[in-house]
Amino acid sequence: MDFSIFVQGDATLVGDRGVQCSGGQKARIGLARAYYRDPQVLLLDDPLSAVDSTVARSICQKAIRELGVQRGKCIILATHQHQFLGHGDHCIILEKGKVVSSALVESSTADFATKAAGSEEKEYEPKVKEKRGRCADVDSGQEEVRNTGIIAVSTWSAYGASAGNSGVCAVFFVFFAITQSALLVLIVEVGKWAEAPINSQQSPYWFGIILGLAAFLLILSIVRAQMSYQILIGASKKLHNRMLDSVLRSKVVFFDTNPLGRILNRFSADVGICDETLPLTIYDFLVGAFIVCGGVITASVVLPFVLVALPPLIWCFITLRRIFVKTTRELKRLEGVSRSPIFAMMSESLHGVSTLRANDCVNYFKTKFELVHDTHTRAY
């Protein structure tokens, strides 16, 4: 019955610690897993308490007795619902940690009834109505969605807004332009110095201009690098705080439908990329872009006929960039998506290490983890 209402049948992810399932569904899943191991001795810690009386009677008759007792299994059931005890069951009544009665039910029915009446004034009959688990109502989206194609303009706009307003971005680009202009002026002055007569090259005038421009360029470069990293690290901090605020304010269904490893992946590896890799990449790109623009402008002024060669060079560059970026972008996305199962399995193994050892699934989980890890490294 549960398989028929689950979104993906027996392939449905129940979530970390079964948070998507109701109490009754958890009990039935745990019981099914225990029977799947086909043990000779089965210890059941009151699996009937989380379900209503009808379901409890069905579990007791079809699961515990037909699949367990009638197949020669030793079933140890801890429960306070003595109405499900049958003939031939060995009953041990405990009260405040002490054994009150221990005998076969069929041979000591009177004694059992007397002791049970003394322990409980009336026969317990659970009145809890089992609620339908969220597994039946929520499409858990078990596969992490991977975007394809170029990065949307809205993504770059959001990142730019996190870096600051339009004024900050304008100052940011102006500083790069000033630094590149200072470099071009220095190159021009060095060229004039090289063309000057030998006698005048030793004059303090040239040394003062060249050393002054070099010192000015060095200061601009240091300030540019410091300002760039301050702005880009600030953008990463704002994005992290916004993401954290969104997660803290999310509904419970968000945590039910997203594995813990996927959330950890966003806050660890992805935030690490925004903190370490992205600022360096953007800085290097802007430095290279302004150097190229400065070189093209200088060459155009000195040798105007080089403009004839620019269109085919630009076309070749755009073609190569389109091929390269398309491949690397998708590989990076594959690497990011395939990283989430690693975090998820690590979290599951740490929280469920006792279950893994009890069910002798360590080797199975190890093999599964190696498969997930190989899938992740395949992106490299």
mmCIF file of N, CA and C in Angstrom, residues 59-176:
data_model
loop_
_atom_site.group_PDB
_atom_site.id
_atom_site.type_symbol
_atom_site.label_atom_id
_atom_site.label_comp_id
_atom_site.label_asym_id
_atom_site.label_seq_id
_atom_site.Cartn_x
_atom_site.Cartn_y
_atom_site.Cartn_z
ATOM 1 N N ILE A 59 -0.052 -5.837 10.754
ATOM 2 C CA ILE A 59 1.393 -6.061 10.887
ATOM 3 C C ILE A 59 1.668 -7.279 11.746
ATOM 4 N N CYS A 60 0.926 -7.390 12.839
ATOM 5 C CA CYS A 60 1.144 -8.514 13.753
ATOM 6 C C CYS A 60 0.815 -9.847 13.085
ATOM 7 N N GLN A 61 -0.264 -9.881 12.304
ATOM 8 C CA GLN A 61 -0.693 -11.142 11.707
ATOM 9 C C GLN A 61 0.133 -11.503 10.469
ATOM 10 N N LYS A 62 0.299 -10.535 9.543
ATOM 11 C CA LYS A 62 0.933 -10.854 8.269
ATOM 12 C C LYS A 62 2.448 -10.778 8.302
ATOM 13 N N ALA A 63 2.983 -9.869 9.144
ATOM 14 C CA ALA A 63 4.436 -9.698 9.170
ATOM 15 C C ALA A 63 5.074 -10.518 10.279
ATOM 16 N N ILE A 64 4.637 -10.271 11.495
ATOM 17 C CA ILE A 64 5.310 -10.909 12.628
ATOM 18 C C ILE A 64 5.044 -12.405 12.652
ATOM 19 N N ARG A 65 3.782 -12.810 12.480
ATOM 20 C CA ARG A 65 3.457 -14.239 12.608
ATOM 21 C C ARG A 65 3.721 -15.012 11.301
ATOM 22 N N GLU A 66 3.171 -14.526 10.185
ATOM 23 C CA GLU A 66 3.310 -15.293 8.942
ATOM 24 C C GLU A 66 4.749 -15.271 8.418
ATOM 25 N N LEU A 67 5.393 -14.126 8.423
ATOM 26 C CA LEU A 67 6.756 -14.032 7.888
ATOM 27 C C LEU A 67 7.820 -14.383 8.917
ATOM 28 N N GLY A 68 7.449 -14.323 10.196
ATOM 29 C CA GLY A 68 8.436 -14.578 11.228
ATOM 30 C C GLY A 68 8.248 -15.893 11.942
ATOM 31 N N VAL A 69 7.197 -15.969 12.766
ATOM 32 C CA VAL A 69 6.996 -17.143 13.626
ATOM 33 C C VAL A 69 6.777 -18.410 12.796
ATOM 34 N N GLN A 70 5.911 -18.351 11.785
ATOM 35 C CA GLN A 70 5.597 -19.541 10.993
ATOM 36 C C GLN A 70 6.777 -20.003 10.119
ATOM 37 N N ARG A 71 7.776 -19.163 9.945
ATOM 38 C CA ARG A 71 8.975 -19.559 9.205
ATOM 39 C C ARG A 71 10.114 -19.977 10.131
ATOM 40 N N GLY A 72 9.798 -20.146 11.410
ATOM 41 C CA GLY A 72 10.784 -20.644 12.359
ATOM 42 C C GLY A 72 11.722 -19.586 12.899
ATOM 43 N N LYS A 73 11.366 -18.322 12.810
ATOM 44 C CA LYS A 73 12.211 -17.260 13.330
ATOM 45 C C LYS A 73 11.909 -17.019 14.804
ATOM 46 N N CYS A 74 12.943 -16.612 15.521
ATOM 47 C CA CYS A 74 12.767 -16.243 16.924
ATOM 48 C C CYS A 74 12.440 -14.756 16.981
ATOM 49 N N ILE A 75 11.217 -14.426 17.383
ATOM 50 C CA ILE A 75 10.765 -13.040 17.418
ATOM 51 C C ILE A 75 10.688 -12.589 18.872
ATOM 52 N N ILE A 76 11.412 -11.519 19.195
ATOM 53 C CA ILE A 76 11.345 -10.906 20.525
ATOM 54 C C ILE A 76 10.669 -9.553 20.344
ATOM 55 N N LEU A 77 9.445 -9.456 20.817
ATOM 56 C CA LEU A 77 8.626 -8.265 20.617
ATOM 57 C C LEU A 77 8.426 -7.551 21.947
ATOM 58 N N ALA A 78 8.875 -6.315 22.036
ATOM 59 C CA ALA A 78 8.639 -5.474 23.205
ATOM 60 C C ALA A 78 7.444 -4.577 22.910
ATOM 61 N N THR A 79 6.352 -4.772 23.620
ATOM 62 C CA THR A 79 5.146 -4.000 23.371
ATOM 63 C C THR A 79 4.271 -3.979 24.615
ATOM 64 N N HIS A 80 3.399 -2.998 24.685
ATOM 65 C CA HIS A 80 2.415 -2.924 25.772
ATOM 66 C C HIS A 80 1.019 -3.284 25.255
ATOM 67 N N GLN A 81 0.908 -3.740 24.014
ATOM 68 C CA GLN A 81 -0.375 -4.117 23.438
ATOM 69 C C GLN A 81 -0.517 -5.648 23.532
ATOM 70 N N HIS A 82 -0.902 -6.109 24.732
ATOM 71 C CA HIS A 82 -0.962 -7.558 24.972
ATOM 72 C C HIS A 82 -2.138 -8.227 24.280
ATOM 73 N N GLN A 83 -3.003 -7.431 23.613
ATOM 74 C CA GLN A 83 -4.119 -8.048 22.918
ATOM 75 C C GLN A 83 -3.670 -8.799 21.677
ATOM 76 N N PHE A 84 -2.440 -8.552 21.230
ATOM 77 C CA PHE A 84 -1.944 -9.239 20.044
ATOM 78 C C PHE A 84 -1.187 -10.519 20.376
ATOM 79 N N LEU A 85 -1.099 -10.879 21.651
ATOM 80 C CA LEU A 85 -0.440 -12.126 22.028
ATOM 81 C C LEU A 85 -1.334 -13.306 21.676
ATOM 82 N N GLY A 86 -0.732 -14.381 21.184
ATOM 83 C CA GLY A 86 -1.492 -15.561 20.801
ATOM 84 C C GLY A 86 -1.014 -16.796 21.547
ATOM 85 N N HIS A 87 -1.670 -17.912 21.279
ATOM 86 C CA HIS A 87 -1.316 -19.169 21.924
ATOM 87 C C HIS A 87 0.089 -19.583 21.521
ATOM 88 N N GLY A 88 0.820 -20.051 22.494
ATOM 89 C CA GLY A 88 2.187 -20.498 22.243
ATOM 90 C C GLY A 88 3.223 -19.417 22.429
ATOM 91 N N ASP A 89 2.791 -18.171 22.621
ATOM 92 C CA ASP A 89 3.760 -17.098 22.840
ATOM 93 C C ASP A 89 4.248 -17.139 24.281
ATOM 94 N N HIS A 90 5.521 -16.909 24.415
ATOM 95 C CA HIS A 90 6.093 -16.826 25.752
ATOM 96 C C HIS A 90 6.073 -15.360 26.177
ATOM 97 N N CYS A 91 5.323 -15.085 27.216
ATOM 98 C CA CYS A 91 5.080 -13.705 27.633
ATOM 99 C C CYS A 91 5.850 -13.411 28.914
ATOM 100 N N ILE A 92 6.572 -12.282 28.896
ATOM 101 C CA ILE A 92 7.279 -11.795 30.080
ATOM 102 C C ILE A 92 6.754 -10.395 30.360
ATOM 103 N N ILE A 93 6.146 -10.217 31.532
ATOM 104 C CA ILE A 93 5.578 -8.932 31.915
ATOM 105 C C ILE A 93 6.577 -8.207 32.817
ATOM 106 N N LEU A 94 6.908 -6.972 32.441
ATOM 107 C CA LEU A 94 7.827 -6.150 33.214
ATOM 108 C C LEU A 94 7.086 -4.972 33.810
ATOM 109 N N GLU A 95 7.430 -4.656 35.025
ATOM 110 C CA GLU A 95 6.845 -3.503 35.695
ATOM 111 C C GLU A 95 7.931 -2.817 36.517
ATOM 112 N N LYS A 96 8.229 -1.584 36.159
ATOM 113 C CA LYS A 96 9.276 -0.800 36.820
ATOM 114 C C LYS A 96 10.618 -1.528 36.778
ATOM 115 N N GLY A 97 10.900 -2.147 35.631
ATOM 116 C CA GLY A 97 12.182 -2.800 35.437
ATOM 117 C C GLY A 97 12.304 -4.163 36.063
ATOM 118 N N LYS A 98 11.228 -4.707 36.611
ATOM 119 C CA LYS A 98 11.262 -6.024 37.254
ATOM 120 C C LYS A 98 10.296 -6.972 36.541
ATOM 121 N N VAL A 99 10.661 -8.250 36.519
ATOM 122 C CA VAL A 99 9.820 -9.264 35.903
ATOM 123 C C VAL A 99 8.663 -9.589 36.841
ATOM 124 N N VAL A 100 7.446 -9.390 36.360
ATOM 125 C CA VAL A 100 6.247 -9.683 37.154
ATOM 126 C C VAL A 100 5.750 -11.092 36.862
ATOM 127 N N SER A 101 5.785 -11.488 35.598
ATOM 128 C CA SER A 101 5.304 -12.811 35.219
ATOM 129 C C SER A 101 6.060 -13.262 33.984
ATOM 130 N N SER A 102 6.315 -14.579 33.901
ATOM 131 C CA SER A 102 7.001 -15.154 32.756
ATOM 132 C C SER A 102 6.469 -16.555 32.539
ATOM 133 N N ALA A 103 5.700 -16.732 31.463
ATOM 134 C CA ALA A 103 5.105 -18.043 31.191
ATOM 135 C C ALA A 103 4.516 -18.035 29.795
ATOM 136 N N LEU A 104 4.159 -19.252 29.314
ATOM 137 C CA LEU A 104 3.450 -19.377 28.058
ATOM 138 C C LEU A 104 2.036 -18.849 28.220
ATOM 139 N N VAL A 105 1.552 -18.168 27.204
ATOM 140 C CA VAL A 105 0.223 -17.570 27.302
ATOM 141 C C VAL A 105 -0.849 -18.629 27.433
ATOM 142 N N GLU A 106 -0.766 -19.733 26.704
ATOM 143 C CA GLU A 106 -1.813 -20.750 26.717
ATOM 144 C C GLU A 106 -1.871 -21.507 28.032
ATOM 145 N N SER A 107 -0.749 -21.532 28.791
ATOM 146 C CA SER A 107 -0.731 -22.299 30.036
ATOM 147 C C SER A 107 -0.952 -21.442 31.257
ATOM 148 N N SER A 108 -0.930 -20.149 31.102
ATOM 149 C CA SER A 108 -1.100 -19.285 32.281
ATOM 150 C C SER A 108 -1.952 -18.084 31.943
ATOM 151 N N THR A 109 -3.037 -18.320 31.264
ATOM 152 C CA THR A 109 -3.895 -17.223 30.844
ATOM 153 C C THR A 109 -4.455 -16.458 32.026
ATOM 154 N N ALA A 110 -4.865 -17.194 33.059
ATOM 155 C CA ALA A 110 -5.445 -16.542 34.236
ATOM 156 C C ALA A 110 -4.408 -15.673 34.932
ATOM 157 N N ASP A 111 -3.197 -16.250 35.071
ATOM 158 C CA ASP A 111 -2.146 -15.486 35.734
ATOM 159 C C ASP A 111 -1.770 -14.255 34.910
ATOM 160 N N PHE A 112 -1.725 -14.445 33.597
ATOM 161 C CA PHE A 112 -1.393 -13.330 32.715
ATOM 162 C C PHE A 112 -2.443 -12.232 32.810
ATOM 163 N N ALA A 113 -3.717 -12.617 32.818
ATOM 164 C CA ALA A 113 -4.788 -11.627 32.898
ATOM 165 C C ALA A 113 -4.750 -10.877 34.220
ATOM 166 N N THR A 114 -4.431 -11.609 35.287
ATOM 167 C CA THR A 114 -4.379 -10.972 36.601
ATOM 168 C C THR A 114 -3.254 -9.955 36.676
ATOM 169 N N LYS A 115 -2.079 -10.371 36.199
ATOM 170 C CA LYS A 115 -0.934 -9.467 36.251
ATOM 171 C C LYS A 115 -1.122 -8.284 35.313
ATOM 172 N N ALA A 116 -1.696 -8.543 34.138
ATOM 173 C CA ALA A 116 -1.924 -7.452 33.199
ATOM 174 C C ALA A 116 -2.918 -6.449 33.753
ATOM 175 N N ALA A 117 -3.952 -6.964 34.449
ATOM 176 C CA ALA A 117 -4.946 -6.069 35.039
ATOM 177 C C ALA A 117 -4.332 -5.247 36.155
ATOM 178 N N GLY A 118 -3.374 -5.852 36.882
ATOM 179 C CA GLY A 118 -2.710 -5.108 37.941
ATOM 180 C C GLY A 118 -1.774 -4.049 37.404
ATOM 181 N N SER A 119 -1.188 -4.299 36.235
ATOM 182 C CA SER A 119 -0.248 -3.344 35.660
ATOM 183 C C SER A 119 -0.958 -2.232 34.917
ATOM 184 N N GLU A 120 -2.073 -2.577 34.263
ATOM 185 C CA GLU A 120 -2.850 -1.605 33.518
ATOM 186 C C GLU A 120 -4.310 -1.734 33.911
ATOM 187 N N GLU A 121 -4.888 -0.631 34.308
ATOM 188 C CA GLU A 121 -6.276 -0.672 34.749
ATOM 189 C C GLU A 121 -7.212 -1.038 33.620
ATOM 190 N N LYS A 122 -6.875 -0.727 32.427
ATOM 191 C CA LYS A 122 -7.705 -1.105 31.301
ATOM 192 C C LYS A 122 -6.814 -1.436 30.122
ATOM 193 N N GLU A 123 -7.337 -2.250 29.262
ATOM 194 C CA GLU A 123 -6.572 -2.679 28.097
ATOM 195 C C GLU A 123 -6.285 -1.486 27.195
ATOM 196 N N TYR A 124 -5.032 -1.405 26.815
ATOM 197 C CA TYR A 124 -4.632 -0.269 25.978
ATOM 198 C C TYR A 124 -5.039 -0.527 24.532
ATOM 199 N N GLU A 125 -5.642 0.452 23.952
ATOM 200 C CA GLU A 125 -6.005 0.404 22.530
ATOM 201 C C GLU A 125 -5.603 1.745 21.925
ATOM 202 N N PRO A 126 -4.595 1.782 21.085
ATOM 203 C CA PRO A 126 -4.114 3.063 20.559
ATOM 204 C C PRO A 126 -5.201 3.800 19.797
ATOM 205 N N LYS A 127 -5.276 5.090 20.081
ATOM 206 C CA LYS A 127 -6.280 5.931 19.445
ATOM 207 C C LYS A 127 -5.677 6.884 18.410
ATOM 208 N N VAL A 128 -4.376 6.742 18.210
ATOM 209 C CA VAL A 128 -3.698 7.648 17.286
ATOM 210 C C VAL A 128 -4.058 7.289 15.854
ATOM 211 N N LYS A 129 -4.476 8.250 15.126
ATOM 212 C CA LYS A 129 -4.775 8.049 13.719
ATOM 213 C C LYS A 129 -3.526 8.375 12.916
ATOM 214 N N GLU A 130 -3.060 7.403 12.172
ATOM 215 C CA GLU A 130 -1.817 7.584 11.430
ATOM 216 C C GLU A 130 -2.002 8.629 10.346
ATOM 217 N N LYS A 131 -1.060 9.562 10.318
ATOM 218 C CA LYS A 131 -1.099 10.603 9.304
ATOM 219 C C LYS A 131 -0.327 10.157 8.077
ATOM 220 N N ARG A 132 -0.760 10.650 6.972
ATOM 221 C CA ARG A 132 -0.107 10.302 5.720
ATOM 222 C C ARG A 132 1.236 11.007 5.627
ATOM 223 N N GLY A 133 2.278 10.282 5.302
ATOM 224 C CA GLY A 133 3.615 10.843 5.218
ATOM 225 C C GLY A 133 3.758 11.768 4.025
ATOM 226 N N ARG A 134 4.715 12.674 4.155
ATOM 227 C CA ARG A 134 4.947 13.629 3.080
ATOM 228 C C ARG A 134 5.519 12.970 1.843
ATOM 229 N N CYS A 135 6.005 11.727 1.986
ATOM 230 C CA CYS A 135 6.499 11.011 0.801
ATOM 231 C C CYS A 135 5.397 10.842 -0.224
ATOM 232 N N ALA A 136 4.155 10.806 0.242
ATOM 233 C CA ALA A 136 3.038 10.573 -0.662
ATOM 234 C C ALA A 136 2.595 11.841 -1.371
ATOM 235 N N ASP A 137 2.959 12.996 -0.810
ATOM 236 C CA ASP A 137 2.445 14.245 -1.347
ATOM 237 C C ASP A 137 3.485 15.093 -2.044
ATOM 238 N N VAL A 138 4.754 14.846 -1.765
ATOM 239 C CA VAL A 138 5.803 15.720 -2.253
ATOM 240 C C VAL A 138 6.670 14.982 -3.240
ATOM 241 N N ASP A 139 6.824 15.582 -4.384
ATOM 242 C CA ASP A 139 7.801 15.062 -5.336
ATOM 243 C C ASP A 139 9.169 15.522 -4.872
ATOM 244 N N SER A 140 9.928 14.589 -4.342
ATOM 245 C CA SER A 140 11.141 14.947 -3.623
ATOM 246 C C SER A 140 12.230 15.511 -4.506
ATOM 247 N N GLY A 141 12.102 15.444 -5.810
ATOM 248 C CA GLY A 141 13.136 15.997 -6.667
ATOM 249 C C GLY A 141 14.489 15.412 -6.350
ATOM 250 N N GLN A 142 14.557 14.057 -6.312
ATOM 251 C CA GLN A 142 15.731 13.393 -5.801
ATOM 252 C C GLN A 142 16.971 13.703 -6.618
ATOM 253 N N GLU A 143 16.835 13.886 -7.929
ATOM 254 C CA GLU A 143 17.974 14.213 -8.755
ATOM 255 C C GLU A 143 18.184 15.725 -8.757
ATOM 256 N N GLU A 144 19.411 16.117 -8.447
ATOM 257 C CA GLU A 144 19.718 17.543 -8.432
ATOM 258 C C GLU A 144 19.691 18.086 -9.856
ATOM 259 N N VAL A 145 18.996 19.206 -10.038
ATOM 260 C CA VAL A 145 18.820 19.791 -11.361
ATOM 261 C C VAL A 145 20.118 20.479 -11.778
ATOM 262 N N ARG A 146 20.560 20.222 -13.002
ATOM 263 C CA ARG A 146 21.771 20.848 -13.531
ATOM 264 C C ARG A 146 21.384 21.777 -14.673
ATOM 265 N N ASN A 147 21.744 23.047 -14.532
ATOM 266 C CA ASN A 147 21.462 24.013 -15.596
ATOM 267 C C ASN A 147 22.349 23.744 -16.801
ATOM 268 N N THR A 148 21.862 24.140 -17.952
ATOM 269 C CA THR A 148 22.625 24.002 -19.194
ATOM 270 C C THR A 148 22.612 25.334 -19.929
ATOM 271 N N GLY A 149 23.552 25.470 -20.867
ATOM 272 C CA GLY A 149 23.618 26.694 -21.647
ATOM 273 C C GLY A 149 24.420 27.767 -20.941
ATOM 274 N N ILE A 150 24.371 28.973 -21.523
ATOM 275 C CA ILE A 150 25.154 30.081 -20.992
ATOM 276 C C ILE A 150 24.586 30.543 -19.651
ATOM 277 N N ILE A 151 25.429 31.226 -18.894
ATOM 278 C CA ILE A 151 24.998 31.757 -17.605
ATOM 279 C C ILE A 151 24.058 32.929 -17.851
ATOM 280 N N ALA A 152 22.941 32.922 -17.173
ATOM 281 C CA ALA A 152 21.923 33.943 -17.396
ATOM 282 C C ALA A 152 22.427 35.322 -16.969
ATOM 283 N N VAL A 153 21.907 36.342 -17.643
ATOM 284 C CA VAL A 153 22.278 37.720 -17.300
ATOM 285 C C VAL A 153 21.833 38.057 -15.881
ATOM 286 N N SER A 154 20.719 37.469 -15.463
ATOM 287 C CA SER A 154 20.231 37.739 -14.107
ATOM 288 C C SER A 154 21.217 37.260 -13.055
ATOM 289 N N THR A 155 21.952 36.193 -13.365
ATOM 290 C CA THR A 155 22.951 35.700 -12.416
ATOM 291 C C THR A 155 24.084 36.699 -12.248
ATOM 292 N N TRP A 156 24.579 37.212 -13.377
ATOM 293 C CA TRP A 156 25.628 38.224 -13.297
ATOM 294 C C TRP A 156 25.107 39.509 -12.653
ATOM 295 N N SER A 157 23.860 39.845 -12.913
ATOM 296 C CA SER A 157 23.283 41.050 -12.293
ATOM 297 C C SER A 157 23.186 40.903 -10.787
ATOM 298 N N ALA A 158 22.785 39.719 -10.338
ATOM 299 C CA ALA A 158 22.700 39.475 -8.899
ATOM 300 C C ALA A 158 24.078 39.537 -8.247
ATOM 301 N N TYR A 159 25.076 38.996 -8.930
ATOM 302 C CA TYR A 159 26.437 39.050 -8.379
ATOM 303 C C TYR A 159 26.950 40.487 -8.357
ATOM 304 N N GLY A 160 26.666 41.250 -9.433
ATOM 305 C CA GLY A 160 27.073 42.649 -9.445
ATOM 306 C C GLY A 160 26.371 43.468 -8.372
ATOM 307 N N ALA A 161 25.090 43.185 -8.137
ATOM 308 C CA ALA A 161 24.365 43.895 -7.082
ATOM 309 C C ALA A 161 24.933 43.562 -5.709
ATOM 310 N N SER A 162 25.399 42.335 -5.524
ATOM 311 C CA SER A 162 26.027 41.966 -4.252
ATOM 312 C C SER A 162 27.374 42.656 -4.070
ATOM 313 N N ALA A 163 28.081 42.903 -5.190
ATOM 314 C CA ALA A 163 29.366 43.595 -5.096
ATOM 315 C C ALA A 163 29.188 45.059 -4.727
ATOM 316 N N GLY A 164 28.071 45.644 -5.044
ATOM 317 C CA GLY A 164 27.800 47.038 -4.719
ATOM 318 C C GLY A 164 26.893 47.663 -5.760
ATOM 319 N N ASN A 165 26.600 48.950 -5.564
ATOM 320 C CA ASN A 165 25.725 49.636 -6.520
ATOM 321 C C ASN A 165 26.502 50.008 -7.778
ATOM 322 N N SER A 166 25.828 50.685 -8.681
ATOM 323 C CA SER A 166 26.459 51.043 -9.956
ATOM 324 C C SER A 166 27.647 51.980 -9.766
ATOM 325 N N GLY A 167 27.601 52.838 -8.736
ATOM 326 C CA GLY A 167 28.715 53.741 -8.463
ATOM 327 C C GLY A 167 29.979 52.998 -8.086
ATOM 328 N N VAL A 168 29.829 51.972 -7.253
ATOM 329 C CA VAL A 168 30.991 51.166 -6.851
ATOM 330 C C VAL A 168 31.579 50.446 -8.057
ATOM 331 N N CYS A 169 30.711 49.867 -8.881
ATOM 332 C CA CYS A 169 31.195 49.167 -10.080
ATOM 333 C C CYS A 169 31.882 50.132 -11.042
ATOM 334 N N ALA A 170 31.360 51.371 -11.159
ATOM 335 C CA ALA A 170 31.982 52.354 -12.055
ATOM 336 C C ALA A 170 33.369 52.733 -11.553
ATOM 337 N N VAL A 171 33.497 52.987 -10.260
ATOM 338 C CA VAL A 171 34.808 53.300 -9.684
ATOM 339 C C VAL A 171 35.767 52.132 -9.875
ATOM 340 N N PHE A 172 35.233 50.916 -9.743
ATOM 341 C CA PHE A 172 36.032 49.706 -9.916
ATOM 342 C C PHE A 172 36.651 49.654 -11.312
ATOM 343 N N PHE A 173 35.865 49.890 -12.345
ATOM 344 C CA PHE A 173 36.361 49.844 -13.716
ATOM 345 C C PHE A 173 37.232 51.056 -14.039
ATOM 346 N N VAL A 174 36.896 52.218 -13.498
ATOM 347 C CA VAL A 174 37.713 53.411 -13.733
ATOM 348 C C VAL A 174 39.113 53.220 -13.167
ATOM 349 N N PHE A 175 39.215 52.572 -12.036
ATOM 350 C CA PHE A 175 40.522 52.343 -11.433
ATOM 351 C C PHE A 175 41.365 51.426 -12.310
ATOM 352 N N PHE A 176 40.749 50.420 -12.899
ATOM 353 C CA PHE A 176 41.470 49.548 -13.832
ATOM 354 C C PHE A 176 41.939 50.351 -15.044
#
